[in-house]
C-alpha positions as YAML, in Angstrom:
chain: A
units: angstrom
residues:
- id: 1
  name: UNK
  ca: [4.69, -136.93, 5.72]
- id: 2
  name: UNK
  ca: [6.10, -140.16, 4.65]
- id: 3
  name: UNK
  ca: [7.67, -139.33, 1.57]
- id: 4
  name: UNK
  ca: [8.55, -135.73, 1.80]
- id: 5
  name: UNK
  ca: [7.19, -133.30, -1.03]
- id: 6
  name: UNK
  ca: [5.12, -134.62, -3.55]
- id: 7
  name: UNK
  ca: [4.35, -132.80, -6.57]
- id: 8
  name: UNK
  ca: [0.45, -133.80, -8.32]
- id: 9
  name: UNK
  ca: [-1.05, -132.86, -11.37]
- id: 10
  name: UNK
  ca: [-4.22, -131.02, -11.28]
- id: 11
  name: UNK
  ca: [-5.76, -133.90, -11.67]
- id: 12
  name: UNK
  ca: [-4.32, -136.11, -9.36]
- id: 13
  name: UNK
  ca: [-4.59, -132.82, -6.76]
- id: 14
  name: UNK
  ca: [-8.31, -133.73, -7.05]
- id: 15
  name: UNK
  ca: [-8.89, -137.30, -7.17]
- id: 16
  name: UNK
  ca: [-6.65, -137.00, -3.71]
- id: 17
  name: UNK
  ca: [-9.46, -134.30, -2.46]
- id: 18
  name: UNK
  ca: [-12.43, -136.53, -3.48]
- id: 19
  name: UNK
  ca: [-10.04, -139.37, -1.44]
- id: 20
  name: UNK
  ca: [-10.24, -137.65, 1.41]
- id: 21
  name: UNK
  ca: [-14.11, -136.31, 1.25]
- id: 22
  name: UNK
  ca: [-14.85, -140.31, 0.66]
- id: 23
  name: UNK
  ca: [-13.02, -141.15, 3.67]
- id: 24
  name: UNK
  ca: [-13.90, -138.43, 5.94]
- id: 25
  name: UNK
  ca: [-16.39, -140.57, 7.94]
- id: 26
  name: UNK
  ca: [-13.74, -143.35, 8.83]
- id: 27
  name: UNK
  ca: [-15.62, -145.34, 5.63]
- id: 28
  name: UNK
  ca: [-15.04, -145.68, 2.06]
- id: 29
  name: UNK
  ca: [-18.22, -146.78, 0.28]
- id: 30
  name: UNK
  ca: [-18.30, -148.53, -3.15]
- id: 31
  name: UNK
  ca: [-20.45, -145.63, -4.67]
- id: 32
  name: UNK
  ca: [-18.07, -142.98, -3.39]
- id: 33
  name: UNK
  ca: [-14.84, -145.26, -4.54]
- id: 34
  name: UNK
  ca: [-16.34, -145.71, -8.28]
- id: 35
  name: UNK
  ca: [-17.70, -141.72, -8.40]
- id: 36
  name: UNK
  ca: [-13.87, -141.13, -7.97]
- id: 37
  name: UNK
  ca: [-12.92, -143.85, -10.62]
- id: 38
  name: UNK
  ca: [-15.04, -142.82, -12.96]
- id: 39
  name: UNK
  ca: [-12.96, -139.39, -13.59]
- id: 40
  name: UNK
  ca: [-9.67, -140.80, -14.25]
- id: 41
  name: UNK
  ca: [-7.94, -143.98, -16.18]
- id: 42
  name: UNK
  ca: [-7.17, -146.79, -13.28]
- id: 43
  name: UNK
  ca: [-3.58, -146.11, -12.89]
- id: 44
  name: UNK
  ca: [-3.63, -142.30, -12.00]
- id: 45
  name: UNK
  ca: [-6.53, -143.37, -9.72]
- id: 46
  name: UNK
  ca: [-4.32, -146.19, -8.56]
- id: 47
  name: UNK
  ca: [-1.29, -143.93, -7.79]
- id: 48
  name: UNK
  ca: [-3.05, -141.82, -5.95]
- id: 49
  name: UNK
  ca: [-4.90, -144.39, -3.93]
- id: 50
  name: UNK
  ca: [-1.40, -145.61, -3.01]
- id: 51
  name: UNK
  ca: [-0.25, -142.51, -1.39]
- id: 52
  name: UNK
  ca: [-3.85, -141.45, 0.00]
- id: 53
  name: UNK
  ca: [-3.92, -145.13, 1.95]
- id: 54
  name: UNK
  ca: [-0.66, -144.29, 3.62]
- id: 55
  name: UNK
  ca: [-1.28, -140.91, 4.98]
- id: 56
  name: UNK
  ca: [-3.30, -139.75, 8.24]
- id: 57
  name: UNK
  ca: [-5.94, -137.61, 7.88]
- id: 58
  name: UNK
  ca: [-3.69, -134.62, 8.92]
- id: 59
  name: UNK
  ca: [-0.83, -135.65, 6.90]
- id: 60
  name: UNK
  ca: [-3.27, -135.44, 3.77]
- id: 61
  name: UNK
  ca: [-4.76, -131.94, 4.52]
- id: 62
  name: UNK
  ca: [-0.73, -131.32, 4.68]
- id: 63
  name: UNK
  ca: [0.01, -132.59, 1.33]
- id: 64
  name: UNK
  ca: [-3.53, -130.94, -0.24]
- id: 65
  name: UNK
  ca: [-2.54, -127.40, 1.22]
- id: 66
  name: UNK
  ca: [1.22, -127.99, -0.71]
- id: 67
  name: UNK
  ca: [-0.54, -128.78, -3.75]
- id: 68
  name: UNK
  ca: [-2.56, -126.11, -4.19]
- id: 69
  name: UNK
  ca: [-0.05, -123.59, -3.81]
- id: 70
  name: UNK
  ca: [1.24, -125.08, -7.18]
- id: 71
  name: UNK
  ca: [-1.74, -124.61, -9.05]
- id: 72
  name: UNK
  ca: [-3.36, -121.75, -10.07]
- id: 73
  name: UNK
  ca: [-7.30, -122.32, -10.13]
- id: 74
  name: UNK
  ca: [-9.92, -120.49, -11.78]
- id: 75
  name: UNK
  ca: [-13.14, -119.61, -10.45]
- id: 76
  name: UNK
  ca: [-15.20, -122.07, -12.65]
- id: 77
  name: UNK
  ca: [-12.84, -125.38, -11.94]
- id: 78
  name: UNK
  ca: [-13.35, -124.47, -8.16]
- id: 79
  name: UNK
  ca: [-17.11, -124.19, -8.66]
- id: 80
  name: UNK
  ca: [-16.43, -127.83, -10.53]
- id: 81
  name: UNK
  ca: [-14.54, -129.31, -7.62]
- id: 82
  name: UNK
  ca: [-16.75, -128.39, -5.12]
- id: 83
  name: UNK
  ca: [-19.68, -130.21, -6.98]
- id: 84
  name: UNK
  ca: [-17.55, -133.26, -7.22]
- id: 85
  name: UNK
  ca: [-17.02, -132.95, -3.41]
- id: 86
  name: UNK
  ca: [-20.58, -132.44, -2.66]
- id: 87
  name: UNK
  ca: [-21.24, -135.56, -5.31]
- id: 88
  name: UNK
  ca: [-19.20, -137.77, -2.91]
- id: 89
  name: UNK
  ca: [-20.55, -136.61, 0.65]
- id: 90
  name: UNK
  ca: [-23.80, -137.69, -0.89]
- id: 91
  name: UNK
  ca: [-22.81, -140.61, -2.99]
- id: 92
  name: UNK
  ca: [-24.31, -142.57, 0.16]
- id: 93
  name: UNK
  ca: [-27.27, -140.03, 0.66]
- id: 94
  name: UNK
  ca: [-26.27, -138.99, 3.76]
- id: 95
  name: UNK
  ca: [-23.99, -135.96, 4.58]
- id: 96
  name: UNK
  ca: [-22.53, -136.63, 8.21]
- id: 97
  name: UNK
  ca: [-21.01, -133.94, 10.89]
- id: 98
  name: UNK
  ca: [-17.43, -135.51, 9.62]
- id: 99
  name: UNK
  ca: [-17.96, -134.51, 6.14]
- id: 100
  name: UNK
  ca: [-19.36, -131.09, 6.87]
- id: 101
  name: UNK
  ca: [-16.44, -130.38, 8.98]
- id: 102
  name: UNK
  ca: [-13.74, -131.82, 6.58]
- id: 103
  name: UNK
  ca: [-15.74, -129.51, 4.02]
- id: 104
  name: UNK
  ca: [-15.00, -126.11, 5.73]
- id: 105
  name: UNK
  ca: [-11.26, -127.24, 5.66]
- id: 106
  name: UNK
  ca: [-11.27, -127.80, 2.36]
- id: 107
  name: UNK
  ca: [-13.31, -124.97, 1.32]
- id: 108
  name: UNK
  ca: [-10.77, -122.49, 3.70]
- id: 109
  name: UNK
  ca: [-7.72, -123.70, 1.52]
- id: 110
  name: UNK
  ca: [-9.56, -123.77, -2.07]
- id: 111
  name: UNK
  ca: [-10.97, -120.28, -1.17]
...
């Protein structure tokens, strides 16, 4: 990792998941970038887009398995984040073998 350690809210935990689940195809698409906007005020969103942009793909899982160890989830807001994961692998209406894979990793660490 670039910076070392980094230490996210709950929220900014998530918007970096939904990040990740946008870009898991190589491609960022307007619908999936303003799904992700719409759940947080621009600059959390832009904070995180910052450090999302600068990471590899493995660096971020890295930096997402960290996190969660600091956060104690219930049930029900895992139940909510995997919606809003789903919501973005089909914000384009597709659901490609990229985002199905990238959604057993995440689901293995929330789990």
């Amino acid at each position: 990792m670039k910076n070392g350690r980094t230490q996210w809210t709950k929220t900014e935990l998530e918007i970096y998941i939904l990040l990740l689940c946008a870009n898991a195809d190589k491609v960022e698409r307007e619908a999936e970038i303003d799904l992700i906007r719409s759940k947080v005020d621009q600059d959390v969103f832009d904070k995180v887009y910052r450090d999302f942009s600068e990471e590899t793909q493995e660096n971020c899982l890295e930096k997402i398995r960290e996190n969660i160890a600091n956060h104690q989830y219930s049930h029900r807001e895992l139940e909510r984040l995997r919606k809003e994961m789903n919501a973005i692998f089909f914000a384009d209406e597709k659901y490609r073998p990229m985002e199905q894979n990238l959604e057993k990793i995440l689901n293995n660490m929330l789990y």
